[in-house]
Amino acid sequence: MRGIEIARDKIYTYDRAAAIGAAEVVGAIALVVTTFTVPAFADMALVWRVLAVFTAIEGGNRLYSDTGF
């Protein structure tokens, strides 16, 4: 029975990591799109795009470290 609990916990961790990583990547894409469409953010476009790249990389790193993919 303990093996089933361990497997369930691993799947939950993978699902959670995938959701967090995907949310960070989607957020990064949204930041880049916003810098092109909203004039107020266009002034800081470079800063926002650097943040977007960092967010996407961090999401990928979190996915890799939590799931091993």
XYZ file of N, CA and C in Angstrom:
207
model
N 0.818 -1.191 0.000
C 0.000 0.000 0.000
C 0.869 1.264 0.000
N 2.020 1.193 0.651
C 2.918 2.350 0.719
C 3.446 2.717 -0.675
N 3.671 1.705 -1.517
C 4.139 1.968 -2.874
C 3.140 2.775 -3.680
N 1.860 2.501 -3.480
C 0.808 3.250 -4.177
C 0.810 4.702 -3.719
N 0.993 4.918 -2.425
C 1.026 6.286 -1.899
C 2.223 7.056 -2.445
N 3.370 6.401 -2.532
C 4.566 7.050 -3.074
C 4.350 7.407 -4.541
N 3.786 6.480 -5.309
C 3.511 6.740 -6.730
C 2.531 7.893 -6.885
N 1.498 7.922 -6.056
C 0.504 9.000 -6.124
C 1.152 10.344 -5.809
N 2.011 10.374 -4.792
C 2.689 11.614 -4.432
C 3.618 12.086 -5.543
N 4.286 11.142 -6.218
C 5.170 11.509 -7.331
C 4.372 12.107 -8.484
N 3.246 11.487 -8.807
C 2.401 12.004 -9.888
C 1.903 13.392 -9.537
N 1.494 13.587 -8.281
C 1.027 14.902 -7.843
C 2.142 15.939 -7.990
N 3.358 15.567 -7.620
C 4.493 16.484 -7.744
C 4.751 16.823 -9.201
N 4.689 15.831 -10.086
C 4.888 16.087 -11.513
C 3.806 17.004 -12.059
N 2.555 16.746 -11.692
C 1.454 17.578 -12.172
C 1.613 19.015 -11.697
N 1.963 19.170 -10.434
C 2.133 20.506 -9.869
C 3.298 21.226 -10.540
N 4.399 20.530 -10.728
C 5.568 21.135 -11.374
C 5.251 21.522 -12.812
N 4.538 20.662 -13.508
C 4.165 20.965 -14.897
C 3.253 22.177 -14.956
N 2.311 22.270 -14.026
C 1.390 23.408 -14.006
C 2.138 24.706 -13.709
N 3.046 24.675 -12.753
C 3.810 25.878 -12.405
C 4.719 26.284 -13.560
N 5.421 25.318 -14.137
C 6.305 25.616 -15.263
C 5.544 26.160 -16.458
N 4.407 25.551 -16.761
C 3.589 26.020 -17.885
C 3.054 27.421 -17.617
N 2.638 27.688 -16.392
C 2.133 29.020 -16.047
C 3.229 30.069 -16.196
N 4.453 29.732 -15.829
C 5.555 30.680 -15.981
C 5.863 30.942 -17.451
N 5.807 29.915 -18.273
C 6.059 30.102 -19.706
C 4.945 30.935 -20.340
N 3.695 30.647 -19.990
C 2.567 31.428 -20.521
C 2.671 32.876 -20.050
N 3.056 33.071 -18.804
C 3.244 34.429 -18.291
C 4.330 35.174 -19.045
N 5.390 34.473 -19.386
C 6.471 35.093 -20.151
C 5.988 35.515 -21.532
N 5.210 34.674 -22.169
C 4.651 35.017 -23.486
C 3.727 36.221 -23.364
N 2.910 36.238 -22.320
C 1.999 37.366 -22.104
C 2.774 38.668 -21.896
N 3.889 38.599 -21.186
C 4.706 39.802 -20.990
C 5.234 40.343 -22.311
N 5.710 39.457 -23.169
C 6.242 39.902 -24.461
C 5.131 40.504 -25.316
N 3.980 39.860 -25.354
C 2.853 40.387 -26.132
C 2.433 41.748 -25.593
N 2.406 41.889 -24.279
C 2.005 43.155 -23.660
C 2.950 44.282 -24.040
N 4.236 44.003 -24.138
C 5.185 45.067 -24.484
C 4.968 45.589 -25.901
N 4.373 44.778 -26.763
C 4.091 45.237 -28.123
C 2.738 45.924 -28.244
N 1.797 45.624 -27.350
C 0.431 46.110 -27.530
C 0.027 47.232 -26.586
N 0.631 47.344 -25.420
C 0.250 48.372 -24.448
C 1.342 49.440 -24.422
N 1.003 50.668 -24.834
C 2.026 51.716 -24.918
C 2.743 51.997 -23.593
N 2.039 51.907 -22.490
C 2.668 52.184 -21.191
C 3.789 51.192 -20.897
N 3.627 49.971 -21.328
C 4.656 48.962 -21.099
C 5.742 49.001 -22.174
N 5.455 49.607 -23.297
C 6.432 49.655 -24.385
C 7.671 50.451 -23.984
N 7.507 51.436 -23.089
C 8.651 52.228 -22.641
C 9.680 51.374 -21.913
N 9.210 50.354 -21.243
C 10.118 49.473 -20.510
C 10.214 48.113 -21.194
N 10.067 48.103 -22.504
C 9.984 46.845 -23.250
C 11.188 45.937 -23.013
N 12.374 46.491 -23.029
C 13.562 45.655 -22.865
C 13.571 44.984 -21.495
N 13.249 45.747 -20.469
C 13.217 45.186 -19.115
C 12.174 44.084 -19.018
N 10.993 44.324 -19.579
C 9.926 43.318 -19.523
C 10.315 42.067 -20.296
N 10.987 42.239 -21.430
C 11.374 41.065 -22.222
C 12.466 40.258 -21.529
N 13.379 40.937 -20.863
C 14.394 40.221 -20.084
C 13.721 39.435 -18.967
N 12.747 40.060 -18.307
C 11.991 39.361 -17.265
C 11.259 38.156 -17.845
N 10.701 38.312 -19.039
C 9.982 37.209 -19.678
C 10.919 36.043 -19.973
N 12.106 36.338 -20.463
C 13.074 35.273 -20.746
C 13.477 34.574 -19.454
N 13.739 35.349 -18.414
C 14.101 34.762 -17.124
C 12.973 33.877 -16.600
N 11.731 34.353 -16.720
C 10.585 33.585 -16.237
C 10.460 32.267 -16.991
N 10.621 32.298 -18.294
C 10.521 31.069 -19.081
C 11.642 30.094 -18.727
N 12.844 30.611 -18.552
C 13.968 29.740 -18.174
C 13.737 29.146 -16.797
N 13.269 29.968 -15.874
C 13.001 29.478 -14.520
C 11.912 28.405 -14.533
N 10.887 28.605 -15.371
C 9.839 27.586 -15.494
C 10.392 26.276 -16.026
N 11.256 26.373 -17.030
C 11.881 25.163 -17.567
C 12.770 24.479 -16.550
N 13.524 25.267 -15.796
C 14.380 24.691 -14.756
C 13.555 24.001 -13.677
N 12.447 24.609 -13.305
C 11.598 24.007 -12.274
C 11.006 22.693 -12.773
N 10.564 22.685 -14.026
C 10.046 21.443 -14.603
C 11.113 20.360 -14.597
N 12.317 20.713 -15.017
C 13.398 19.726 -15.088
C 13.779 19.205 -13.706
N 13.910 20.099 -12.744
C 14.361 19.660 -11.422
C 13.295 18.853 -10.689
N 12.024 19.192 -10.891
C 10.958 18.476 -10.182
C 10.580 17.160 -10.847
N 10.711 17.098 -12.165
C 10.246 15.903 -12.873
C 11.374 15.092 -13.498
N 12.503 15.716 -13.755
C 13.608 15.020 -14.406
C 13.449 14.943 -15.913
N 12.463 15.659 -16.472
C 12.266 15.661 -17.927
C 13.190 16.656 -18.562
